[in-house]
Amino acid sequence: MPLLTTGISHHTATLETREKIAIARHEHAARVKELRQLDGVEEVVVVSTCNRTEIYSIGPKQSRDHIRQWLQAKGGLSDAEMEKHCYVREREHAVRHLFRVAGGLESLVLGESQIVGQLKESWQMAHEAGSLGKVLDRLFQRAFATGKLIRSKTRIGEHPVSVAYTTVMLAKQIFGDLKSKTVILVGAGEMIELCGRHLQDKGLSSLIIANRSVNRAANLAAEFDAHAVSLTDLPDVLHKADILISSTGSQEPILHEESVRAALKQRRNQPMFMVDIAVPRDIHPAVGKLGNVYLYTIDDLQTVVDKNLSKRTEAAEAATADVDESVDEFMRWLNSARAAVYLKNLHKHARMHSDELVGRALRKIEAGNDPEQVVTQLANTLTKRILHLPSTRLRQAAEEQDDDLLRVANRLFEPEDNP
């Protein structure tokens, strides 16, 4: 049975379109059940994240249309929208796609590792819903292993490619453990919030948020168990900052050489790491000339981000060979498994006839018939029965000039010592 991937992702559709077909966690079991009941769908796993909704399935070719129609109805999309945004991949192309997804090679942020956890959750929910069979179970297990191999071998995730994350990683490089450090975040926008989350992930315990709107600062501070102050109070707490990250909408610098110099004096010249990711700049350039101040601007960080993105791209290219090898290995297993099914059916067909004819032959021998004649008749009848259907199909293939089937038959039955 064909292995299929049907989906829509950030590569093919906008967020607005992706939202229409997204499947929430609480409705996952019901949606999987609906898909499993579609004609021909034997196994199914649904992967739904903010960047993709993909359906991995096992079933005959006609199931592809059923799944595509289900996805279209789920999102209320037109035929034109489906044609533009939806993709279908089959067999080894579907396998390669999943392995690339698991390795972070298809992610919005190249090399991100969050997708692995999302894939494992989808696999687990499919298992709980009873829609996970032998093939998709093996496929996802192999995808997890491939993703792990890519990350360990290429180290693709070690190079930060977002400004917020790069900021925090630079701070960690300078100070090492951030748990004992105090950070001041100036502003309360998206970039500052992202920095706060990354700092929280690093175990930071002392955080101050300064903003023109104290209420906005307080709301954000509540999320991170931080202390909020107004911008006018910033000079009073500046000396506490081992690290300061600023991103406001001010048209003029809000931090000048005099206030930073005063803070350094109170700190007894303990170093300060300052990052200005605002445009226009929040921190006057003269601050960067002070001793014991490490000042980075958005351009400095972007240089690091671009360099790291280049490294991730190189790592992604290096991972292609590992993906190809994993795809080949899985396809060998899949083809072998398919052959095993066909052989099982063939043996079952042969045994059914042999059991019947042997029973009949034994009864004839018990009745006094000549054993040699009975065995000869048994062999002739069994041969005819086993070869009847293949013979009929081959004659039909010859009449219809189906050369492909004739060549396959020749390979199947040609003696190995035939020149």
Short mmCIF file of C-alpha atoms in Angstrom, two decimals:
data_model
loop_
_atom_site.label_atom_id
_atom_site.label_comp_id
_atom_site.label_asym_id
_atom_site.label_seq_id
_atom_site.Cartn_x
_atom_site.Cartn_y
_atom_site.Cartn_z
CA MET A 1 0.00 0.00 0.00
CA PRO A 2 1.32 3.50 -0.83
CA LEU A 3 2.74 5.67 1.91
CA LEU A 4 1.39 9.23 1.62
CA THR A 5 2.00 12.67 3.11
CA THR A 6 -0.73 15.24 2.56
CA GLY A 7 -0.33 18.70 4.03
CA ILE A 8 0.07 22.46 4.12
CA SER A 9 3.03 24.26 5.70
CA HIS A 10 4.71 27.64 6.05
CA HIS A 11 6.50 26.87 2.78
CA THR A 12 3.23 26.86 0.86
CA ALA A 13 0.68 28.93 2.81
CA THR A 14 0.25 32.01 4.99
CA LEU A 15 -0.52 31.86 8.70
CA GLU A 16 -4.15 32.75 7.96
CA THR A 17 -4.52 29.68 5.74
CA ARG A 18 -2.63 27.41 8.14
CA GLU A 19 -4.90 28.47 10.99
CA LYS A 20 -7.95 27.22 9.07
CA ILE A 21 -6.74 23.61 8.94
CA ALA A 22 -4.83 23.50 12.24
CA ILE A 23 -5.90 20.68 14.57
CA ALA A 24 -5.91 21.51 18.28
CA ARG A 25 -4.60 18.95 20.73
CA HIS A 26 -7.99 18.41 22.37
CA GLU A 27 -9.63 17.51 19.05
CA HIS A 28 -6.79 15.34 17.79
CA ALA A 29 -8.34 11.98 18.71
CA ALA A 30 -11.64 12.84 17.01
CA ARG A 31 -9.92 14.01 13.82
CA VAL A 32 -7.75 10.91 13.64
CA LYS A 33 -10.85 8.77 14.03
CA GLU A 34 -12.51 10.63 11.14
CA LEU A 35 -9.47 10.08 8.92
CA ARG A 36 -9.21 6.43 9.88
CA GLN A 37 -12.80 5.90 8.74
CA LEU A 38 -12.11 7.26 5.26
CA ASP A 39 -12.25 4.61 2.54
CA GLY A 40 -8.90 2.86 2.19
CA VAL A 41 -7.03 4.58 5.05
CA GLU A 42 -5.33 1.79 7.01
CA GLU A 43 -2.95 3.80 9.21
CA VAL A 44 -2.77 7.52 9.94
CA VAL A 45 -0.73 10.01 11.99
CA VAL A 46 -1.60 13.70 12.13
CA VAL A 47 1.09 16.33 12.76
CA SER A 48 -0.29 19.80 13.46
CA THR A 49 1.90 22.71 14.63
CA CYS A 50 1.82 26.46 14.06
CA ASN A 51 3.88 25.95 10.90
CA ARG A 52 2.37 22.79 9.40
CA THR A 53 -0.55 20.41 9.33
CA GLU A 54 0.41 17.11 7.72
CA ILE A 55 -1.35 13.77 7.45
CA TYR A 56 0.82 10.66 7.11
CA SER A 57 -1.17 7.66 5.93
CA ILE A 58 -1.06 4.16 4.54
CA GLY A 59 -3.67 3.13 1.99
CA PRO A 60 -4.43 2.64 -1.69
CA LYS A 61 -3.99 5.50 -4.13
CA GLN A 62 -7.65 6.48 -4.01
CA SER A 63 -7.25 7.28 -0.30
CA ARG A 64 -5.09 10.23 -1.35
CA ASP A 65 -8.13 11.97 -2.82
CA HIS A 66 -10.27 11.19 0.23
CA ILE A 67 -7.69 12.70 2.61
CA ARG A 68 -7.23 15.76 0.42
CA GLN A 69 -11.00 16.30 0.32
CA TRP A 70 -11.20 15.89 4.11
CA LEU A 71 -8.46 18.47 4.60
CA GLN A 72 -10.18 20.87 2.21
CA ALA A 73 -13.49 20.52 4.05
CA LYS A 74 -11.76 20.96 7.42
CA GLY A 75 -10.36 24.34 6.38
CA GLY A 76 -13.23 25.42 4.15
CA LEU A 77 -10.74 25.99 1.33
CA SER A 78 -11.60 26.40 -2.33
CA ASP A 79 -10.28 24.13 -5.07
CA ALA A 80 -7.94 26.92 -6.16
CA GLU A 81 -6.59 27.33 -2.62
CA MET A 82 -5.97 23.60 -2.27
CA GLU A 83 -4.23 23.51 -5.62
CA LYS A 84 -1.99 26.37 -4.54
CA HIS A 85 -1.24 25.43 -0.94
CA CYS A 86 -1.65 21.65 -0.52
CA TYR A 87 1.08 19.15 -1.36
CA VAL A 88 1.01 15.36 -1.61
CA ARG A 89 4.14 13.23 -1.43
CA GLU A 90 4.26 9.47 -2.02
CA ARG A 91 6.49 6.57 -1.02
CA GLU A 92 10.17 7.55 -0.66
CA HIS A 93 9.34 11.24 -1.20
CA ALA A 94 7.00 11.09 1.81
CA VAL A 95 9.67 9.30 3.84
CA ARG A 96 12.36 11.83 2.92
CA HIS A 97 10.03 14.71 3.81
CA LEU A 98 9.34 13.36 7.32
CA PHE A 99 13.02 12.70 7.97
CA ARG A 100 13.88 16.26 6.92
CA VAL A 101 11.11 17.58 9.18
CA ALA A 102 12.49 15.56 12.11
CA GLY A 103 15.97 16.97 11.47
CA GLY A 104 14.70 20.56 11.50
CA LEU A 105 15.58 20.93 7.83
CA GLU A 106 12.04 21.99 6.88
CA SER A 107 11.47 24.29 9.88
CA LEU A 108 10.83 28.02 9.73
CA VAL A 109 13.94 28.41 11.91
CA LEU A 110 16.40 26.04 10.26
CA GLY A 111 17.63 23.38 12.68
CA GLU A 112 15.20 24.09 15.53
CA SER A 113 14.68 21.10 17.82
CA GLN A 114 11.14 21.71 19.07
CA ILE A 115 9.69 19.81 16.13
CA VAL A 116 11.06 16.51 17.45
CA GLY A 117 8.91 16.77 20.57
CA GLN A 118 5.90 17.69 18.44
CA LEU A 119 6.42 14.66 16.20
CA LYS A 120 6.73 12.37 19.21
CA GLU A 121 3.52 13.79 20.64
CA SER A 122 1.71 13.16 17.33
CA TRP A 123 3.07 9.61 17.21
CA GLN A 124 1.94 8.99 20.81
CA MET A 125 -1.57 10.37 20.17
CA ALA A 126 -1.91 8.19 17.06
CA HIS A 127 -0.89 5.19 19.17
CA GLU A 128 -3.51 6.05 21.80
CA ALA A 129 -6.15 6.54 19.10
CA GLY A 130 -5.39 3.12 17.58
CA SER A 131 -4.46 4.55 14.17
CA LEU A 132 -0.78 3.64 14.34
CA GLY A 133 0.18 0.47 12.50
CA LYS A 134 3.38 -1.40 11.76
CA VAL A 135 4.52 0.82 8.88
CA LEU A 136 3.92 4.29 10.35
CA ASP A 137 5.24 3.19 13.73
CA ARG A 138 8.47 2.07 12.10
CA LEU A 139 8.55 5.24 9.96
CA PHE A 140 8.28 7.62 12.91
CA GLN A 141 10.75 5.66 15.02
CA ARG A 142 13.23 5.92 12.18
CA ALA A 143 12.46 9.64 11.83
CA PHE A 144 13.32 10.21 15.50
CA ALA A 145 16.61 8.38 15.06
CA THR A 146 17.42 10.34 11.89
CA GLY A 147 16.68 13.66 13.59
CA LYS A 148 18.93 12.73 16.49
CA LEU A 149 21.71 11.68 14.12
CA ILE A 150 21.51 14.97 12.19
CA ARG A 151 21.72 17.09 15.33
CA SER A 152 24.56 15.15 16.90
CA LYS A 153 26.57 14.81 13.70
CA THR A 154 26.12 18.28 12.17
CA ARG A 155 25.48 20.25 15.42
CA ILE A 156 22.97 22.22 13.40
CA GLY A 157 21.15 23.59 16.44
CA GLU A 158 24.17 25.05 18.19
CA HIS A 159 24.28 28.31 16.22
CA PRO A 160 21.65 30.88 17.33
CA VAL A 161 19.70 32.39 14.44
CA SER A 162 17.36 34.81 16.24
CA VAL A 163 18.40 38.21 17.62
CA ALA A 164 16.79 37.55 21.00
CA TYR A 165 18.40 34.15 21.46
CA THR A 166 21.77 35.40 20.16
CA THR A 167 21.64 38.19 22.74
CA VAL A 168 21.16 35.77 25.60
CA MET A 169 23.81 33.35 24.31
CA LEU A 170 26.37 36.18 24.03
CA ALA A 171 25.63 37.12 27.63
CA LYS A 172 26.13 33.50 28.65
CA GLN A 173 29.46 33.38 26.81
CA ILE A 174 30.71 36.44 28.70
CA PHE A 175 29.39 35.57 32.18
CA GLY A 176 29.00 31.80 32.05
CA ASP A 177 26.25 30.86 34.52
CA LEU A 178 23.54 33.54 34.46
CA LYS A 179 21.71 32.35 37.59
CA SER A 180 23.59 34.75 39.88
CA LYS A 181 23.41 37.73 37.52
CA THR A 182 20.95 40.63 37.41
CA VAL A 183 19.45 41.60 34.09
CA ILE A 184 17.60 44.79 33.22
CA LEU A 185 15.30 44.68 30.21
CA VAL A 186 14.41 48.12 28.88
CA GLY A 187 11.15 48.15 26.93
CA ALA A 188 8.18 45.78 26.91
CA GLY A 189 7.74 44.77 23.28
CA GLU A 190 7.98 41.41 21.54
CA MET A 191 11.78 41.37 21.36
CA ILE A 192 12.11 42.12 25.09
CA GLU A 193 9.53 39.46 25.89
CA LEU A 194 11.48 36.90 23.83
CA CYS A 195 14.69 37.84 25.63
CA GLY A 196 12.88 37.40 28.93
CA ARG A 197 11.76 33.91 27.97
CA HIS A 198 15.23 32.86 26.87
CA LEU A 199 16.70 34.24 30.10
CA GLN A 200 14.09 32.39 32.11
CA ASP A 201 15.05 29.17 30.33
CA LYS A 202 18.66 29.76 31.47
CA GLY A 203 17.53 29.89 35.09
CA LEU A 204 17.94 33.64 35.68
CA SER A 205 16.63 34.61 39.12
CA SER A 206 17.01 38.43 39.20
CA LEU A 207 15.25 40.42 36.48
CA ILE A 208 14.18 44.07 36.28
CA ILE A 209 11.93 45.42 33.54
CA ALA A 210 11.97 49.17 32.83
CA ASN A 211 9.41 50.76 30.53
CA ARG A 212 7.79 54.12 29.88
CA SER A 213 4.45 52.54 30.81
CA VAL A 214 4.87 51.09 34.29
CA ASN A 215 1.64 49.09 33.90
CA ARG A 216 2.97 47.38 30.77
CA ALA A 217 6.26 46.70 32.55
CA ALA A 218 4.37 45.28 35.54
CA ASN A 219 2.27 42.98 33.35
CA LEU A 220 5.38 41.59 31.66
CA ALA A 221 7.25 41.39 34.97
CA ALA A 222 4.43 39.26 36.40
CA GLU A 223 5.11 36.61 33.74
CA PHE A 224 8.77 36.33 34.72
CA ASP A 225 8.53 36.99 38.47
CA ALA A 226 10.51 40.21 37.86
CA HIS A 227 10.55 43.74 39.30
CA ALA A 228 9.07 46.61 37.25
CA VAL A 229 10.25 50.22 37.19
CA SER A 230 9.59 53.27 35.03
CA LEU A 231 12.18 54.68 32.62
CA THR A 232 12.63 57.69 34.87
CA ASP A 233 13.74 55.35 37.67
CA LEU A 234 16.20 53.49 35.43
CA PRO A 235 19.29 55.51 36.60
CA ASP A 236 18.51 54.50 40.19
CA VAL A 237 18.72 50.76 39.46
CA LEU A 238 21.25 50.83 36.61
CA HIS A 239 24.16 49.89 38.90
CA LYS A 240 22.47 46.53 39.59
CA ALA A 241 22.70 45.47 35.97
CA ASP A 242 25.29 42.88 35.04
CA ILE A 243 23.40 42.68 31.74
CA LEU A 244 21.17 45.29 30.13
CA ILE A 245 19.12 44.69 26.99
CA SER A 246 17.24 47.61 25.49
CA SER A 247 14.59 47.73 22.78
CA THR A 248 12.23 50.72 22.93
CA GLY A 249 10.56 52.91 20.34
CA SER A 250 12.33 56.05 21.50
CA GLN A 251 13.63 58.39 18.79
CA GLU A 252 16.48 59.56 21.05
CA PRO A 253 18.99 57.64 23.23
CA ILE A 254 17.66 56.92 26.71
CA LEU A 255 21.02 55.87 28.18
CA HIS A 256 23.97 58.26 28.10
CA GLU A 257 27.61 58.12 29.09
CA GLU A 258 27.10 60.04 32.36
CA SER A 259 24.50 57.69 33.86
CA VAL A 260 26.43 54.56 32.86
CA ARG A 261 29.67 56.01 34.24
CA ALA A 262 27.90 56.65 37.56
CA ALA A 263 26.57 53.11 37.60
CA LEU A 264 30.06 51.70 36.95
CA LYS A 265 31.38 53.70 39.89
CA GLN A 266 28.74 52.18 42.17
CA ARG A 267 29.62 48.75 40.79
CA ARG A 268 33.30 49.41 41.51
CA ASN A 269 33.97 48.88 37.81
CA GLN A 270 32.48 45.40 37.64
CA PRO A 271 31.80 44.77 33.91
CA MET A 272 28.45 45.50 32.29
CA PHE A 273 27.20 43.71 29.16
CA MET A 274 24.84 45.97 27.22
CA VAL A 275 22.86 45.12 24.10
CA ASP A 276 21.05 47.77 22.10
CA ILE A 277 18.64 46.12 19.68
CA ALA A 278 16.59 49.27 19.06
CA VAL A 279 16.46 51.31 15.86
CA PRO A 280 17.08 54.24 16.42
CA ARG A 281 19.58 53.30 19.10
CA ASP A 282 18.61 53.47 22.80
CA ILE A 283 22.19 53.61 24.08
CA HIS A 284 24.47 56.47 23.07
CA PRO A 285 27.54 55.22 21.14
CA ALA A 286 29.84 56.95 23.64
CA VAL A 287 28.81 54.38 26.26
CA GLY A 288 30.65 51.70 24.31
CA LYS A 289 33.94 53.54 24.82
CA LEU A 290 33.77 53.27 28.61
CA GLY A 291 36.03 50.74 30.27
CA ASN A 292 34.33 47.54 31.50
CA VAL A 293 31.34 48.08 29.18
CA TYR A 294 30.66 45.54 26.44
CA LEU A 295 28.19 47.21 24.09
CA TYR A 296 26.61 45.39 21.15
CA THR A 297 24.22 46.94 18.61
CA ILE A 298 21.62 45.33 16.35
CA ASP A 299 24.16 45.35 13.51
CA ASP A 300 26.69 43.46 15.64
CA LEU A 301 24.06 40.85 16.49
CA GLN A 302 22.81 40.57 12.92
CA THR A 303 26.35 39.79 11.81
CA VAL A 304 26.43 36.93 14.31
CA VAL A 305 22.95 35.76 13.25
CA ASP A 306 23.88 35.80 9.56
CA LYS A 307 27.09 33.90 10.26
CA ASN A 308 25.24 31.31 12.31
CA LEU A 309 22.51 30.96 9.70
CA SER A 310 25.23 30.27 7.14
CA LYS A 311 26.62 27.58 9.45
CA ARG A 312 23.19 26.04 9.83
CA THR A 313 22.71 26.05 6.07
CA GLU A 314 26.04 24.26 5.65
CA ALA A 315 25.02 21.75 8.30
CA ALA A 316 21.70 21.20 6.54
CA GLU A 317 23.49 20.48 3.27
CA ALA A 318 25.80 18.07 5.09
CA ALA A 319 22.76 16.29 6.55
CA THR A 320 21.39 15.43 3.09
CA ALA A 321 23.53 12.30 2.82
CA ASP A 322 22.33 11.08 6.23
CA VAL A 323 18.70 11.65 5.23
CA ASP A 324 19.21 9.77 1.93
CA GLU A 325 20.82 6.85 3.74
CA SER A 326 17.95 6.66 6.23
CA VAL A 327 15.40 6.84 3.42
CA ASP A 328 17.11 3.99 1.55
CA GLU A 329 17.23 1.88 4.69
CA PHE A 330 13.56 2.44 5.47
CA MET A 331 12.46 1.77 1.88
CA ARG A 332 14.40 -1.52 1.86
CA TRP A 333 12.53 -2.53 5.01
CA LEU A 334 9.17 -1.36 3.59
CA ASN A 335 9.65 -3.20 0.30
CA SER A 336 10.70 -6.31 2.18
CA ALA A 337 7.64 -6.04 4.41
CA ARG A 338 5.39 -5.67 1.36
CA ALA A 339 7.03 -8.72 -0.27
CA ALA A 340 6.46 -10.69 2.93
CA VAL A 341 2.73 -9.94 2.74
CA TYR A 342 2.52 -11.08 -0.88
CA LEU A 343 4.51 -14.25 -0.10
CA LYS A 344 2.27 -15.01 2.86
CA ASN A 345 -0.82 -14.76 0.67
CA LEU A 346 0.84 -16.91 -2.01
CA HIS A 347 1.71 -19.64 0.50
CA LYS A 348 -1.79 -19.45 2.00
CA HIS A 349 -3.29 -19.92 -1.46
CA ALA A 350 -1.04 -22.89 -2.20
CA ARG A 351 -1.62 -24.56 1.19
CA MET A 352 -5.38 -24.21 0.82
CA HIS A 353 -5.30 -26.25 -2.38
CA SER A 354 -2.65 -28.71 -1.16
CA ASP A 355 -4.51 -29.48 2.07
CA GLU A 356 -7.70 -30.17 0.15
CA LEU A 357 -6.04 -32.35 -2.48
CA VAL A 358 -3.88 -34.29 0.00
CA GLY A 359 -6.98 -35.13 2.05
CA ARG A 360 -8.74 -36.32 -1.09
CA ALA A 361 -5.70 -38.39 -2.16
CA LEU A 362 -5.42 -40.10 1.23
CA ARG A 363 -9.06 -41.09 1.11
CA LYS A 364 -8.57 -42.61 -2.37
CA ILE A 365 -5.54 -44.58 -1.21
CA GLU A 366 -7.49 -45.84 1.83
CA ALA A 367 -10.25 -46.87 -0.59
CA GLY A 368 -7.76 -49.08 -2.47
CA ASN A 369 -6.79 -46.89 -5.44
CA ASP A 370 -3.30 -47.23 -6.92
CA PRO A 371 -1.03 -44.92 -4.77
CA GLU A 372 1.25 -44.02 -7.70
CA GLN A 373 -1.73 -43.00 -9.83
CA VAL A 374 -3.25 -41.03 -6.92
CA VAL A 375 0.01 -39.13 -6.28
CA THR A 376 0.45 -38.36 -9.98
CA GLN A 377 -3.09 -37.04 -10.18
CA LEU A 378 -2.49 -35.00 -7.01
CA ALA A 379 0.60 -33.38 -8.50
CA ASN A 380 -1.11 -32.56 -11.81
CA THR A 381 -4.22 -31.10 -10.16
CA LEU A 382 -2.21 -29.03 -7.67
CA THR A 383 -0.01 -27.64 -10.44
CA LYS A 384 -3.04 -26.65 -12.51
CA ARG A 385 -4.80 -24.99 -9.62
CA ILE A 386 -1.78 -22.96 -8.50
CA LEU A 387 -0.94 -21.87 -12.03
CA HIS A 388 -4.49 -21.26 -13.23
CA LEU A 389 -4.82 -17.61 -12.18
CA PRO A 390 -1.23 -16.58 -13.12
CA SER A 391 -1.70 -18.29 -16.52
CA THR A 392 -4.97 -16.45 -17.12
CA ARG A 393 -3.39 -13.13 -16.18
CA LEU A 394 -0.36 -13.74 -18.43
CA ARG A 395 -2.54 -14.61 -21.43
CA GLN A 396 -4.54 -11.45 -20.78
CA ALA A 397 -1.30 -9.43 -20.52
CA ALA A 398 -0.12 -10.84 -23.85
CA GLU A 399 -3.41 -9.94 -25.52
CA GLU A 400 -3.26 -6.39 -24.07
CA GLN A 401 0.47 -6.07 -24.85
CA ASP A 402 1.28 -5.48 -21.21
CA ASP A 403 5.03 -5.96 -21.66
CA ASP A 404 5.86 -4.83 -18.11
CA LEU A 405 3.87 -7.66 -16.53
CA LEU A 406 5.33 -10.18 -18.98
CA ARG A 407 8.88 -9.08 -18.11
CA VAL A 408 8.14 -9.38 -14.39
CA ALA A 409 6.73 -12.86 -14.87
CA ASN A 410 9.80 -13.86 -16.83
CA ARG A 411 12.05 -12.65 -13.98
CA LEU A 412 9.97 -14.50 -11.42
CA PHE A 413 9.97 -17.87 -13.15
CA GLU A 414 13.19 -17.82 -15.15
CA PRO A 415 15.63 -20.47 -13.82
CA GLU A 416 18.75 -18.98 -12.21
CA ASP A 417 21.06 -21.02 -14.49
CA ASN A 418 19.26 -19.79 -17.63
CA PRO A 419 21.84 -17.90 -19.79
#
